[in-house]
Short mmCIF file of C-alpha atoms in Angstrom, two decimals:
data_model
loop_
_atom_site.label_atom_id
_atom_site.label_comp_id
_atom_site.label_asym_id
_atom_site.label_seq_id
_atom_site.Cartn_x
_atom_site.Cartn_y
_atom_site.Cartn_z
CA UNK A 1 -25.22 -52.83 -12.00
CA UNK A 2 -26.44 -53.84 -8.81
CA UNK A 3 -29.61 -54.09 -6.52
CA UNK A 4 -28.69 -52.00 -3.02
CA UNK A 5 -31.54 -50.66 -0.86
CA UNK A 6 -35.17 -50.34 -2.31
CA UNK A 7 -34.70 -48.37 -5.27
CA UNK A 8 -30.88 -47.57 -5.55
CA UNK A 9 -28.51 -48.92 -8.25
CA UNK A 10 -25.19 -49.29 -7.94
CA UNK A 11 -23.82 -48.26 -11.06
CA UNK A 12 -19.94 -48.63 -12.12
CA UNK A 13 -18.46 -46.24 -14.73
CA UNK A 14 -15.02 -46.31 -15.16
CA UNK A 15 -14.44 -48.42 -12.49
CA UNK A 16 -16.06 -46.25 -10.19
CA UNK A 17 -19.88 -47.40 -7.93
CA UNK A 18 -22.43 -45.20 -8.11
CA UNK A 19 -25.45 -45.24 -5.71
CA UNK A 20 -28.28 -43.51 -7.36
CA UNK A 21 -32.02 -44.19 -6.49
CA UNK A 22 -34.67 -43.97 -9.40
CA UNK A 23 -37.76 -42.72 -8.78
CA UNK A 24 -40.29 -45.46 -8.51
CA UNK A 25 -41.48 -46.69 -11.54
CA UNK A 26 -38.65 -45.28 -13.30
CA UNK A 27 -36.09 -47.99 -12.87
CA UNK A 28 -35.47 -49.00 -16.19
CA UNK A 29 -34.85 -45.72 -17.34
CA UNK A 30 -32.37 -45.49 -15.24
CA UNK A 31 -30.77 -49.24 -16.51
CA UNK A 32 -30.80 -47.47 -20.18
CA UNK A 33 -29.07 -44.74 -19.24
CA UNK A 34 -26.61 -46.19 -17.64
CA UNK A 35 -26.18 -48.79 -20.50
CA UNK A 36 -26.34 -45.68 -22.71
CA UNK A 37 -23.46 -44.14 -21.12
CA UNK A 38 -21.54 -46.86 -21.16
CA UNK A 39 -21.88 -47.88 -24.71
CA UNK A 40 -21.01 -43.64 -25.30
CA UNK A 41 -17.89 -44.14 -23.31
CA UNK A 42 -16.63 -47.16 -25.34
CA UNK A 43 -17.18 -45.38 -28.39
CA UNK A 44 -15.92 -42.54 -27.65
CA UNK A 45 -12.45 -44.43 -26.12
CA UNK A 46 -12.39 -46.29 -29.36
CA UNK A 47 -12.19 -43.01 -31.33
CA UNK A 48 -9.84 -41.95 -29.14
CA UNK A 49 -7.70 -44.42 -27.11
CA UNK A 50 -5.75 -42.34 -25.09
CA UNK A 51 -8.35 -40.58 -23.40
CA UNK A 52 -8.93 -41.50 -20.02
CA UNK A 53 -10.99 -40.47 -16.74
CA UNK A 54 -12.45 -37.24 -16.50
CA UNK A 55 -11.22 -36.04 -20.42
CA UNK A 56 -13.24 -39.31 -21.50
CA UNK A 57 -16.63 -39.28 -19.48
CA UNK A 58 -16.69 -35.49 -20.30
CA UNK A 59 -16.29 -35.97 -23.81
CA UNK A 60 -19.05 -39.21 -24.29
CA UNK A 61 -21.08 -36.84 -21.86
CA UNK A 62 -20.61 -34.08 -24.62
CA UNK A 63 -21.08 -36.19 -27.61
CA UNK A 64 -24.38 -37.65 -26.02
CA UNK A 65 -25.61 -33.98 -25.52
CA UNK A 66 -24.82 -32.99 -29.25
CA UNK A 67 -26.68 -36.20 -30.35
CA UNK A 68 -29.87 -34.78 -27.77
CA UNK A 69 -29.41 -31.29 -29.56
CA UNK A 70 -29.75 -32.88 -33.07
CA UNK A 71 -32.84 -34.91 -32.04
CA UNK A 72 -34.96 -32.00 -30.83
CA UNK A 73 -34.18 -29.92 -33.68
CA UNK A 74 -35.08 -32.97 -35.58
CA UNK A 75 -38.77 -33.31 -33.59
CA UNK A 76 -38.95 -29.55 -34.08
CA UNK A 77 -39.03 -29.25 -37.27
CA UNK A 78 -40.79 -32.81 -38.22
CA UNK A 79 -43.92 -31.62 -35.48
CA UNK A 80 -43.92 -27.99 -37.85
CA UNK A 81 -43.81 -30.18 -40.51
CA UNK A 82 -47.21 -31.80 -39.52
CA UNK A 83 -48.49 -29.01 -37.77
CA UNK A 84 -48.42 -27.34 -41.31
CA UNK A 85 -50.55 -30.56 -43.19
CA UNK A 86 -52.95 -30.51 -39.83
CA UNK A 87 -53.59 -26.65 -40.74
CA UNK A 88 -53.89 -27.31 -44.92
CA UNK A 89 -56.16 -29.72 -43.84
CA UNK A 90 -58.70 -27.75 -41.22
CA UNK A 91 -58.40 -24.92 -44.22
CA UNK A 92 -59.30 -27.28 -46.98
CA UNK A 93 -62.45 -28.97 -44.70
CA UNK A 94 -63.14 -25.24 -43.54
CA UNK A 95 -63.53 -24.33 -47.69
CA UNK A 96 -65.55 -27.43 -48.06
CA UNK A 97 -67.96 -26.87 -45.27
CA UNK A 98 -68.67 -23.09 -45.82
CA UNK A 99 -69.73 -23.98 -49.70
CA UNK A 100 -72.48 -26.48 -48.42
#
C-alpha cells in the first residue's frame, strides 16, 4: 500500500492498484481493511487453491460477511443479555427503595 495524493491509498489486491481516499481521520481503518482482506483472500486460496480472480475475492468477500453476520448476532444477544441484569437490577433497587 502506497501514499498517492492527500488521502488516497493505493491498494493492490490480486495484483490489481486501487486508488481509494479515506475520509480524514479514518486512514487506518482503511490500512486494516485492506490488511483484512488480504489475510481473507490467503485463507480462503489456501482452502481452496484453485480458485482464482473474481471466484476468489468473491468468496473471501463472502466468508468475511458471514463472519460480520455471526458477530452482530453475537453483540445482539450478549447486549439482551445485559440489558436483562441492568433491568433485574433497577427492579431489585426499585423493591428496595419503595420499602424504606
Amino acid at each position: 500500500m502506497s501514499v498517492g495524493a492527500a488521502g488516497v491509498k493505493v491498494v493492490s489486491i490480486l495484483g490489481e492498484d486501487y486508488s481509494i481516499k479515506a475520509p480524514a481521520g479514518e486512514e487506518q481503518t482503511l490500512l486494516d481493511a485492506a490488511m483484512m482482506l488480504k489475510a481473507a483472500l490467503a485463507d480462503t486460496k489456501r482452502k481452496y487453491p484453485t480458485l482464482i480472480g473474481d471466484r476468489l475475492l468473491v468468496l473471501a468477500a463472502m466468508n468475511l460477511c458471514s463472519q460480520q453476520i455471526e458477530m452482530q448476532k453475537q453483540h445482539k444477544l450478549e447486549l439482551d443479555r445485559y440489558q436483562e441484569q441492568v433491568s433485574a437490577t433497577v427492579e431489585v433497587i426499585s423493591k428496595t427503595i419503595n420499602q424504606a
